[in-house]
Structures are given as C-alpha cells and as structure tokens.
Coordinates of N, CA and C and ligand atoms in Angstrom, one line a residue:
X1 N -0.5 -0.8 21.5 CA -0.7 -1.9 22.4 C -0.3 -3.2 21.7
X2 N 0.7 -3.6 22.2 CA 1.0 -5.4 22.0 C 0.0 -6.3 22.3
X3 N -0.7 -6.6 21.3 CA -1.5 -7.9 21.5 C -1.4 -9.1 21.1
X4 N -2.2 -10.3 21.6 CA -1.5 -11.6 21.9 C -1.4 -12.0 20.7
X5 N -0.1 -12.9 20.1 CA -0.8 -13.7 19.0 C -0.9 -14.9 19.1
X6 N -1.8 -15.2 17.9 CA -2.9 -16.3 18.1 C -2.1 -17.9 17.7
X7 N -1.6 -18.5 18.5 CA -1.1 -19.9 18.0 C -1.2 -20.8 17.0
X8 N -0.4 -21.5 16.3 CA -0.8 -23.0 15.5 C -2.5 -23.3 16.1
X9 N -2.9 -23.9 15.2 CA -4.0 -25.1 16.3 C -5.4 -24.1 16.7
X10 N -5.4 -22.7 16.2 CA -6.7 -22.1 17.0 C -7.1 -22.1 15.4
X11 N -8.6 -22.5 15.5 CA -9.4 -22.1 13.8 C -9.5 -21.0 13.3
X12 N -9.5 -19.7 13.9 CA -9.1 -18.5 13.1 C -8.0 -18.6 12.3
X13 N -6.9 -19.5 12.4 CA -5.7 -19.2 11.0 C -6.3 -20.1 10.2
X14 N -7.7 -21.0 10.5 CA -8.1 -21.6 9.0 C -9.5 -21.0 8.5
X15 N -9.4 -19.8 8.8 CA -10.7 -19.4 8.2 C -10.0 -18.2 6.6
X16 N -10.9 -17.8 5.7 CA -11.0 -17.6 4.5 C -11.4 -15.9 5.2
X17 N -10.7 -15.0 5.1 CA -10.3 -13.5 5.7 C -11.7 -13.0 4.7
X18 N -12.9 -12.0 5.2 CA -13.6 -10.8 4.8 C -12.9 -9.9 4.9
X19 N -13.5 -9.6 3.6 CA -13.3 -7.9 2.8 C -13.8 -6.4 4.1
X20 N -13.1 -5.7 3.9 CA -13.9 -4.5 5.1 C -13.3 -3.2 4.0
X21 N -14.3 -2.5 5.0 CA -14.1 -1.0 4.7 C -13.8 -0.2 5.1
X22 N -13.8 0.7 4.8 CA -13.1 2.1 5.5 C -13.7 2.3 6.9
X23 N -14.9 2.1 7.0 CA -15.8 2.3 7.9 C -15.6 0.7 9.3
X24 N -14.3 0.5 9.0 CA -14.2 -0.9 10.0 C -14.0 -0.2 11.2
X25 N -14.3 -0.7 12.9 CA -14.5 0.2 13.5 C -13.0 0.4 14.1
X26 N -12.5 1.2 14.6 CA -11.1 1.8 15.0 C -9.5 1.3 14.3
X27 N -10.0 1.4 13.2 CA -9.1 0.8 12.0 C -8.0 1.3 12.4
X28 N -7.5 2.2 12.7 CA -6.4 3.3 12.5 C -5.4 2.5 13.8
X29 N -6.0 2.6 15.0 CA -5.9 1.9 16.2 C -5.2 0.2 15.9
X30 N -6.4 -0.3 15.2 CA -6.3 -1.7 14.9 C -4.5 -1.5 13.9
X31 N -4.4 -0.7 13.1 CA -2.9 -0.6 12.2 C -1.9 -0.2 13.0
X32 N -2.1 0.7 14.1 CA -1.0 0.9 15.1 C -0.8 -0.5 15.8
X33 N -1.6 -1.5 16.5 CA -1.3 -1.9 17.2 C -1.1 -3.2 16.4
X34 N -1.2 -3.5 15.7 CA -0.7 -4.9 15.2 C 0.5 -4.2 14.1
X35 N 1.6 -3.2 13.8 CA 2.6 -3.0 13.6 C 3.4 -3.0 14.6
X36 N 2.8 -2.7 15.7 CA 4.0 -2.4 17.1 C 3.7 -4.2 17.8
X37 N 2.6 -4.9 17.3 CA 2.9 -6.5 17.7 C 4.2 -7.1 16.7
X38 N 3.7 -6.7 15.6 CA 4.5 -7.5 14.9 C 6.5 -7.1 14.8
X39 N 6.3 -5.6 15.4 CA 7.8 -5.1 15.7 C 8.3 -5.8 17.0
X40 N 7.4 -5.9 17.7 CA 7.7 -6.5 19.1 C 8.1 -7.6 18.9
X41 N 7.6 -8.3 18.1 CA 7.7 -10.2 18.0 C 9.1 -10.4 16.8
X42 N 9.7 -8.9 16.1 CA 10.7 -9.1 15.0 C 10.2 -10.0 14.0
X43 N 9.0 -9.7 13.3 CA 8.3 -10.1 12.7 C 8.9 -9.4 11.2
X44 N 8.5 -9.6 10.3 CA 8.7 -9.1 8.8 C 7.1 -9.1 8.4
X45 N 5.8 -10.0 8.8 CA 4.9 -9.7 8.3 C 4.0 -9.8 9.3
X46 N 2.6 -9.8 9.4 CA 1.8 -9.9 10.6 C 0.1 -9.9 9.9
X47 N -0.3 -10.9 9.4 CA -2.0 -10.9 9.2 C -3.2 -11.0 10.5
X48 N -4.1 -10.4 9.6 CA -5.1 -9.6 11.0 C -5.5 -11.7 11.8
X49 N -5.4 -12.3 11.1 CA -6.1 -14.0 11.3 C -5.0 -14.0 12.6
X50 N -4.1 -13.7 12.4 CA -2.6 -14.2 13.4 C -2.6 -13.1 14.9
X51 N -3.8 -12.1 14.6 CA -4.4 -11.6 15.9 C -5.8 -11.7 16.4
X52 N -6.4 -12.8 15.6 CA -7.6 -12.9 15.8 C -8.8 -12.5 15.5
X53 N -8.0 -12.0 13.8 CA -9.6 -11.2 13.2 C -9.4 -12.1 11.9
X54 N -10.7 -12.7 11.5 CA -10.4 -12.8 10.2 C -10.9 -12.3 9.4
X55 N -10.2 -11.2 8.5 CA -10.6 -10.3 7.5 C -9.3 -10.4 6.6
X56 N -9.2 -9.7 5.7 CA -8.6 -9.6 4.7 C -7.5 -8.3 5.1
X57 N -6.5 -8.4 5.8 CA -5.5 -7.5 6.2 C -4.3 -8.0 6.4
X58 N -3.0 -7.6 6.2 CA -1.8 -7.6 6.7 C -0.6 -6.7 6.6
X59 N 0.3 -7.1 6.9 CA 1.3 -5.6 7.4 C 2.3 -6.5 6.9
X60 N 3.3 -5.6 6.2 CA 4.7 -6.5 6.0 C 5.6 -5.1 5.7
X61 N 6.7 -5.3 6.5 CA 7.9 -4.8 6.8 C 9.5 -5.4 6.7
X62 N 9.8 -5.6 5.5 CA 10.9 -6.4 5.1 C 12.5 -5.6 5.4
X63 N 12.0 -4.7 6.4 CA 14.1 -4.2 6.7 C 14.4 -5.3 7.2
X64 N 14.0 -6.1 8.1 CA 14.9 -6.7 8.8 C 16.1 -7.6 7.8
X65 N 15.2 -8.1 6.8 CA 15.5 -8.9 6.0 C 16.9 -8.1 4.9
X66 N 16.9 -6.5 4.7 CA 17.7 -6.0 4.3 C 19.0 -6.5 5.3
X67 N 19.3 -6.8 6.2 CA 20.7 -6.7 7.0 C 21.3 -7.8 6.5
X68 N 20.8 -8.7 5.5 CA 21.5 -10.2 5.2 C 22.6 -9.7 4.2
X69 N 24.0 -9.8 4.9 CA 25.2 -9.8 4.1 C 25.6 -10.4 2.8
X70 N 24.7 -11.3 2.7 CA 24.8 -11.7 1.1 C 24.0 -11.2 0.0
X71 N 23.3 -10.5 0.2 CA 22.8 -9.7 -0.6 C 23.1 -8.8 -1.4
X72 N 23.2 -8.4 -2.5 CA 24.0 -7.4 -3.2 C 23.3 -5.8 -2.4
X73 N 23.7 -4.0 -3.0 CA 23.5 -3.2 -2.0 C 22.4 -3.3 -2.7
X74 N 21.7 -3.9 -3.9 CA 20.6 -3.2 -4.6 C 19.8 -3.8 -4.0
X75 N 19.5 -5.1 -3.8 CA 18.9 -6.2 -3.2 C 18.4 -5.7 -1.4
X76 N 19.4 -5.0 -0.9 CA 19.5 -4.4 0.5 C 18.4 -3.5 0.2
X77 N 18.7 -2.5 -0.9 CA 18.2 -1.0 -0.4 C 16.4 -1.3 -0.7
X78 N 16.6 -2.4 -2.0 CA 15.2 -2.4 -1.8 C 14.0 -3.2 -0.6
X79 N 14.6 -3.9 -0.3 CA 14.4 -4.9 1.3 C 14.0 -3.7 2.1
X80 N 15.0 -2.8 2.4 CA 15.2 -1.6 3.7 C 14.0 -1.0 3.1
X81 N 13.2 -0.5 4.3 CA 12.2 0.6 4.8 C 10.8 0.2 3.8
X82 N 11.2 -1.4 2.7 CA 9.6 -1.8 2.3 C 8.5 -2.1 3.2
X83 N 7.3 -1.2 3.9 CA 6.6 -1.3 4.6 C 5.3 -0.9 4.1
X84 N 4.4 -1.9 4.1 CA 3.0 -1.4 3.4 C 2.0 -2.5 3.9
X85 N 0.5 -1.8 3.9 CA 0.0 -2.2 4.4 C -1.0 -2.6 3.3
X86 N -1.3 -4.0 3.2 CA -2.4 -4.8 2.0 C -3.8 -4.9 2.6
X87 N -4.8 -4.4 2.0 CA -6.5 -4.5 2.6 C -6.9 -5.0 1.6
X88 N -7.6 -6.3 1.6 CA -8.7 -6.8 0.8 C -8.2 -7.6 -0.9
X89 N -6.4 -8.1 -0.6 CA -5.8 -8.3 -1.4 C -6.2 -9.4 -2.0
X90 N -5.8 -9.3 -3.4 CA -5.9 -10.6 -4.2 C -5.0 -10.9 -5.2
X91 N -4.4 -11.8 -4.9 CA -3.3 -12.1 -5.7 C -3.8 -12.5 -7.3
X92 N -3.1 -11.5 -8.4 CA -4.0 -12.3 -10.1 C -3.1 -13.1 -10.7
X93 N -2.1 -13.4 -10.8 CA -0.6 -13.9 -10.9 C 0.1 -14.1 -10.2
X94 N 1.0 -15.2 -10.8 CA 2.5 -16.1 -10.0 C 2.9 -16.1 -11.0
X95 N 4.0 -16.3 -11.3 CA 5.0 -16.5 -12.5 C 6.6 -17.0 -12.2
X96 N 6.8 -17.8 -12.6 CA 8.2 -18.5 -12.4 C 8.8 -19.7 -11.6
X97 N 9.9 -20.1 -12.1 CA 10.0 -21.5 -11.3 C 10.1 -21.7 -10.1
X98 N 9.3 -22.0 -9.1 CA 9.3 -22.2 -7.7 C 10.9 -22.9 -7.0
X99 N 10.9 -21.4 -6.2 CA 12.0 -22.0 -5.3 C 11.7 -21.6 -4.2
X100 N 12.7 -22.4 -3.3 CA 12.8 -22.8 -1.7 C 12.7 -21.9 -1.0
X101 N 13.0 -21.6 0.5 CA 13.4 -20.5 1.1 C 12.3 -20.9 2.5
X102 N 13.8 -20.9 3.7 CA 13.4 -21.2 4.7 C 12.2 -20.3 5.6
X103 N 10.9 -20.9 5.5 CA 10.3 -19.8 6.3 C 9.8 -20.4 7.5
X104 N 9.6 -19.4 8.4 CA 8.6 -19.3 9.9 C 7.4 -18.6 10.0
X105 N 7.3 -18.4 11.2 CA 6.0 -18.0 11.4 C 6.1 -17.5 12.7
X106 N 5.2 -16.1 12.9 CA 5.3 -15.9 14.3 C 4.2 -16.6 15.0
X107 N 3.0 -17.2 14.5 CA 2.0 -18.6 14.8 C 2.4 -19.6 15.6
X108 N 3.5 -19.5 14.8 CA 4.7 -21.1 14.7 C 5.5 -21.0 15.0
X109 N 6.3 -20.7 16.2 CA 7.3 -20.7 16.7 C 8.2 -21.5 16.5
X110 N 9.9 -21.2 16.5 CA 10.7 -22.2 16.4 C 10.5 -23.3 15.6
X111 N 9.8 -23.6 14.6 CA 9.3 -24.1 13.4 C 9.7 -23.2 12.1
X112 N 10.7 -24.0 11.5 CA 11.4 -23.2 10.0 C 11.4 -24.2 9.4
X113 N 10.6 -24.4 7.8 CA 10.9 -25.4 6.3 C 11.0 -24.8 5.7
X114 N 11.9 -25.5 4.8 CA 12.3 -24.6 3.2 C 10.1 -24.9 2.5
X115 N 9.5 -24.0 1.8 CA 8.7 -24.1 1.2 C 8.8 -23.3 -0.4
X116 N 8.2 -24.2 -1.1 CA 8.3 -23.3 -2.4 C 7.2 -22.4 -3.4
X117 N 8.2 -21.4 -3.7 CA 6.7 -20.9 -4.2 C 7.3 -20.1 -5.5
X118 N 6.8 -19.6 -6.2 CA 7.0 -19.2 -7.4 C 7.2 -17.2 -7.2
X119 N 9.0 -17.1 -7.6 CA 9.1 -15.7 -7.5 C 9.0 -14.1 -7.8
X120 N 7.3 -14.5 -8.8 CA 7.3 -13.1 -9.4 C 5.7 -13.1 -9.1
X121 N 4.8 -12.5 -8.3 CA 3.2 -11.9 -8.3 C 2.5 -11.0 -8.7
X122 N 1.7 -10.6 -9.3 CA 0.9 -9.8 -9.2 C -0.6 -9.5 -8.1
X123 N -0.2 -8.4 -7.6 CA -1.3 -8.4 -6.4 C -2.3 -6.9 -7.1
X124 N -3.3 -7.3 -6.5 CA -4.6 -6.3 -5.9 C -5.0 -6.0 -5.1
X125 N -4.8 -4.5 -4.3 CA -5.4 -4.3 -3.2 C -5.6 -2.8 -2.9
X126 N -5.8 -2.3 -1.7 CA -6.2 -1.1 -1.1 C -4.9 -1.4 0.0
X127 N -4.5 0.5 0.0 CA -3.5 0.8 1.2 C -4.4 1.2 2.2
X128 N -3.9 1.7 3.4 CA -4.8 1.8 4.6 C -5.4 3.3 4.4
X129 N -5.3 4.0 3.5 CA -5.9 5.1 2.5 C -7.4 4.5 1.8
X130 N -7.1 3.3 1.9 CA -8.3 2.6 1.0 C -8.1 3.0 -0.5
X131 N -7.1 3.2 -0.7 CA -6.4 3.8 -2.3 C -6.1 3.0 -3.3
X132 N -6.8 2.6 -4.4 CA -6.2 1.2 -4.7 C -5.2 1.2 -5.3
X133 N -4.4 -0.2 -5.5 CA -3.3 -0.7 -6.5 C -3.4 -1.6 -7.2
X134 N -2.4 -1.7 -8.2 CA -1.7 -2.9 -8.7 C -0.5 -2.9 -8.6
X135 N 0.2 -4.1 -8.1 CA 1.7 -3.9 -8.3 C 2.1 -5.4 -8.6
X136 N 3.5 -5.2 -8.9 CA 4.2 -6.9 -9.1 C 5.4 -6.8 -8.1
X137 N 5.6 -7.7 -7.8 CA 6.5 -7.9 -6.9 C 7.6 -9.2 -7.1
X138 N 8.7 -8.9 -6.5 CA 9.6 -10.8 -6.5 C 10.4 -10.5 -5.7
X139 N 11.1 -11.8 -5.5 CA 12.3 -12.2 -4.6 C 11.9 -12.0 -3.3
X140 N 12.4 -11.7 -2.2 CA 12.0 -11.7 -0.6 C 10.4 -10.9 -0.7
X141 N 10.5 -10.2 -1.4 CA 9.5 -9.4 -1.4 C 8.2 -9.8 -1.7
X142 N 8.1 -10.5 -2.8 CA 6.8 -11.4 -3.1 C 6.8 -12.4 -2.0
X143 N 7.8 -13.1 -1.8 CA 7.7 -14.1 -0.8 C 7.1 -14.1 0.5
X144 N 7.9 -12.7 1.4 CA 6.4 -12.2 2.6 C 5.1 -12.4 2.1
X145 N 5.0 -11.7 1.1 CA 3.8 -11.1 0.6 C 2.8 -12.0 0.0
X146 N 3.2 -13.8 -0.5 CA 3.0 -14.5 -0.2 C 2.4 -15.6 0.6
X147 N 3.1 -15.7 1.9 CA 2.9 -15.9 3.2 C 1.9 -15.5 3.9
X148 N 2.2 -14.1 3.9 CA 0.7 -13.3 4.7 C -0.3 -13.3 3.8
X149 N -0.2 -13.6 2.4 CA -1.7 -13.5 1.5 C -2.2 -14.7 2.0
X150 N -1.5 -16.1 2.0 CA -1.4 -17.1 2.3 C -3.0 -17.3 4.0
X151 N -2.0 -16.7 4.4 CA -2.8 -16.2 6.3 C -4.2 -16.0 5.6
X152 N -4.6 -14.9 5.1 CA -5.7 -14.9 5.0 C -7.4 -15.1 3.8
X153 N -6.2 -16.5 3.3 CA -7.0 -17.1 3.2 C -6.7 -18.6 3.5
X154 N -6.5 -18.7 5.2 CA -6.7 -19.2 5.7 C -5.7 -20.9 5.8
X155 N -4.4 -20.6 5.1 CA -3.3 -20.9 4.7 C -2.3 -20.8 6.0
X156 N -1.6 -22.0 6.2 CA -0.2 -21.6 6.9 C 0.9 -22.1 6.0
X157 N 2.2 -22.0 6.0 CA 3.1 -22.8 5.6 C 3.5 -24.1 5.8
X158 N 2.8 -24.5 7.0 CA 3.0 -25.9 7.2 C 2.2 -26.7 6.4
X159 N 0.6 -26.4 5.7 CA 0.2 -26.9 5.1 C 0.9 -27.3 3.8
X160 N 2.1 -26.7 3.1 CA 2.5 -26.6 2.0 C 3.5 -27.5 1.9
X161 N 4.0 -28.2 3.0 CA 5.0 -29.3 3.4 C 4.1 -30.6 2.6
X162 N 5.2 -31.3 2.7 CA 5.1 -32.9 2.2 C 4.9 -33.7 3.5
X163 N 4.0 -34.5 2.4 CA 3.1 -35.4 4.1 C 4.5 -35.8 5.1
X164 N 5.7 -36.4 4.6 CA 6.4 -36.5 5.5 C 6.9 -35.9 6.5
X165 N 7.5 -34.6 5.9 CA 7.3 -33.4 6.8 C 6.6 -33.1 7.7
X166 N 5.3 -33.1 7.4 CA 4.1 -32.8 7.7 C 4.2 -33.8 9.4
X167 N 4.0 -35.3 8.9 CA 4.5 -36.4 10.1 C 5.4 -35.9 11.0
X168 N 6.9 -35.6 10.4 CA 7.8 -35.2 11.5 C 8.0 -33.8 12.5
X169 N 7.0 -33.0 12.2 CA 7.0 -31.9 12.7 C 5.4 -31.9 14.0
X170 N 4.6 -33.1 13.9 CA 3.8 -32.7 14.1 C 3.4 -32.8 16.0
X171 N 4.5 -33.6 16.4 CA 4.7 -33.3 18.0 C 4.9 -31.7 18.1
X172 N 5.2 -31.2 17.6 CA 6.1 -30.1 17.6 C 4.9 -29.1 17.5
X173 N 4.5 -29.4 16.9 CA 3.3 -28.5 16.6 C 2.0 -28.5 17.9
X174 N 2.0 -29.4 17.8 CA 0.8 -29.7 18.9 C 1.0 -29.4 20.2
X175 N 2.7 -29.4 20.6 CA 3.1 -28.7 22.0 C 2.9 -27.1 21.7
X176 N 3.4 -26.6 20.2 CA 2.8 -25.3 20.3 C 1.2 -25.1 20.7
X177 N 0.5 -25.6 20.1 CA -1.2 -25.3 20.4 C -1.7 -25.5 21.7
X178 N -0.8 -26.5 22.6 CA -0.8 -26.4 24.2 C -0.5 -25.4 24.5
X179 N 0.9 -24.5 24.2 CA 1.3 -23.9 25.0 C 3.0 -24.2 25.6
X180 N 3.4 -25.7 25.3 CA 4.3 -26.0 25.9 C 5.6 -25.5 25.0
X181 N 5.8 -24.5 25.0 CA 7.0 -23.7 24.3 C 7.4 -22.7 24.8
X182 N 8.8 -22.1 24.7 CA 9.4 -20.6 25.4 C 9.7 -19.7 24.3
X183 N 8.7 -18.7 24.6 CA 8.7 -17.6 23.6 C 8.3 -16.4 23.9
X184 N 9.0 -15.1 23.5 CA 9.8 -14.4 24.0 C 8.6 -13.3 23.7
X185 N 7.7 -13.4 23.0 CA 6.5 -12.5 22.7 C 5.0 -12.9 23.4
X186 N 4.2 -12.2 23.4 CA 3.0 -12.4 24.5 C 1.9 -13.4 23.0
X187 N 1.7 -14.5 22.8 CA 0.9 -14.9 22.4 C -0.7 -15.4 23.4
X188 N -1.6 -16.3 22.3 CA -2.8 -17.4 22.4 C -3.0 -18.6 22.1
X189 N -3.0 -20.0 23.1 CA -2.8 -20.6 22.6 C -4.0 -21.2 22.8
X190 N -4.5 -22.4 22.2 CA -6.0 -22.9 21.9 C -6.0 -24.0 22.7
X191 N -5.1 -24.9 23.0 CA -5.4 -25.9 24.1 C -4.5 -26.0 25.1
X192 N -4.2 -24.7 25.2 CA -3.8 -24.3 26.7 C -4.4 -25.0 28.4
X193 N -4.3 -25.6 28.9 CA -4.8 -26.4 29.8 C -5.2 -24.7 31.1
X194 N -6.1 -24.7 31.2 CA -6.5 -23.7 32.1 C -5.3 -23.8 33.6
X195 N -5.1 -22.6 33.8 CA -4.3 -22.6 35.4 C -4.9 -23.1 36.4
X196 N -5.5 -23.8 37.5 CA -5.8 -23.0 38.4 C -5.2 -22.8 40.1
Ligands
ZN1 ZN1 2.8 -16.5 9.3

C-alpha cells in the first residue's frame, strides 16, 4: 500500500525517532509498504518520520543512483541492488573532509542544495531480522545513509543550509507545507487549507 508522505512544515520530521522492537505491531506490513511508497515516489531513501511514525527506521535503496554515467563500473556495481533496512541506528563516526552534493527530499519537493557532509561513517544498527551490525560506509552510500539517519533524529537538509539560503528558499517551502505544489506522488500536507 502507498501511503501518503508527510510534508515540509508537519512536526513529526522534527521529532527525535524511538527505538522499537521486534514486537512493533505489523512491522513486516509497515517494511512492505513504506518500500513500495518510497519506489513509487523514486525515492533512494525513505524514514519512518517522512510517513508519520517517529521511531527510529529507514529504508535506503541506492540503484537508482547506480545509472549515473559518470561513475566508474566499480562505483555502479556497488550503488546497484544496495538495499537495506536500518532499525534503531546510530551513527559512532564521520571521518573526512566534507563535501557537497546536491540533495532533495521526497518531504521537500522540487527543493535541491548542495549540503555538506563528511564522506566516511560508521553506523550501528539492527536489520529487519533485528540482527545486529556494524558497518562503515562512504561516497553515495554514506551520504543516503546520512540523510535518512539525519530524518530520524529529527533533522532535514534544509536545516544544514546557510542562513542565506535558508532566507531564499523559504517562500518555497511554506507553499510546500500548504500544499501549493504539483507532485506526482500521494503526499500530507500540514497547512493545507481544508476543501469544502
Ligand atoms: Zn529526506
């Protein structure tokens, strides 16, 4: 089931994501259907805050991001078919000189800034096995993984802009949290003016 996602401007993307367990109720359901939202929307990542749960969850599937021609084939192969699911993550490490790299949001529609962040992590977490890890990660791949850690705790990318930025974007933003934008996926928006 495609469900709505939750706009710029609604207070679940600024809340601080809970830990859950195995025992959350129809988990299995909840991972089907927020991977088929976030395939629907051509998403690369999708946190549980960005459908209106805030817990400590996200999904990141970086093929899409394999099809970029400039990439060497190593850089491709590893991009293609990276899909995993992070529960109750915690980032222990960053390492390296922060660079740019244009991102979005499926929150944020039609809204892209270069933001920077540092290209090498180490993460902590449980698969949807509830199996735990450690791994490190970099390049595109830290960078999702970044972003969606970012979601849940209660982080967007726009926050990480420069106050100027921040100024010039922010009409822009606010017609998203109305509503007043054309977008091609079923979202929620928080000051949507009621129909009647
Ligand atoms: Zn996002």
């Amino acid at each position: 089931m495609i469900l709505p996602i939750v706009a710029y401007g609604d207070p679940v993307l600024k809340k601080k994501g809970k830990e859950i367990t195995k025992e959350y109720p129809n988990f299995n359901d909840l991972l089907d259907n927020m991977f088929e939202t976030m395939y629907n929307a051509c998403g690369v990542g999708l946190a549980a805050p960005q459908i209106g749960l805030p817990i400590r969850l996200f999904l990141v599937d970086t093929t899409p991001f394999s099809e970029d021609e400039d990439l060497t084939d190593e850089e491709q192969n590893t991009l293609k078919g990276f899909k995993r699911v992070f529960i109750n993550a915690k980032i222990t490490k960053e390492e390296g000189d922060a660079w740019a790299f244009n991102e979005g949001c499926l929150s944020i529609p039609d809204v892209r800034e270069d933001v920077f962040r540092q290209p090498k992590i180490t993460i902590e977490y449980v698969d949807e096995n509830f199996k735990s890890h450690t791994e490190t990660f970099e390049g595109l791949i830290a960078r999702v993984i970044q972003h969606e850690y970012d979601h849940i705790e209660g982080v967007l990318f726009t926050d990480k802009l420069s106050s100027l930025k921040k100024r010039l974007i922010k009409g822009r933003l606010t017609n998203i949290s109305k509503g007043k934008i054309q977008v091609d996926y079923r979202m929620r928006f928080p000051d949507q003016k009621k129909k009647r």
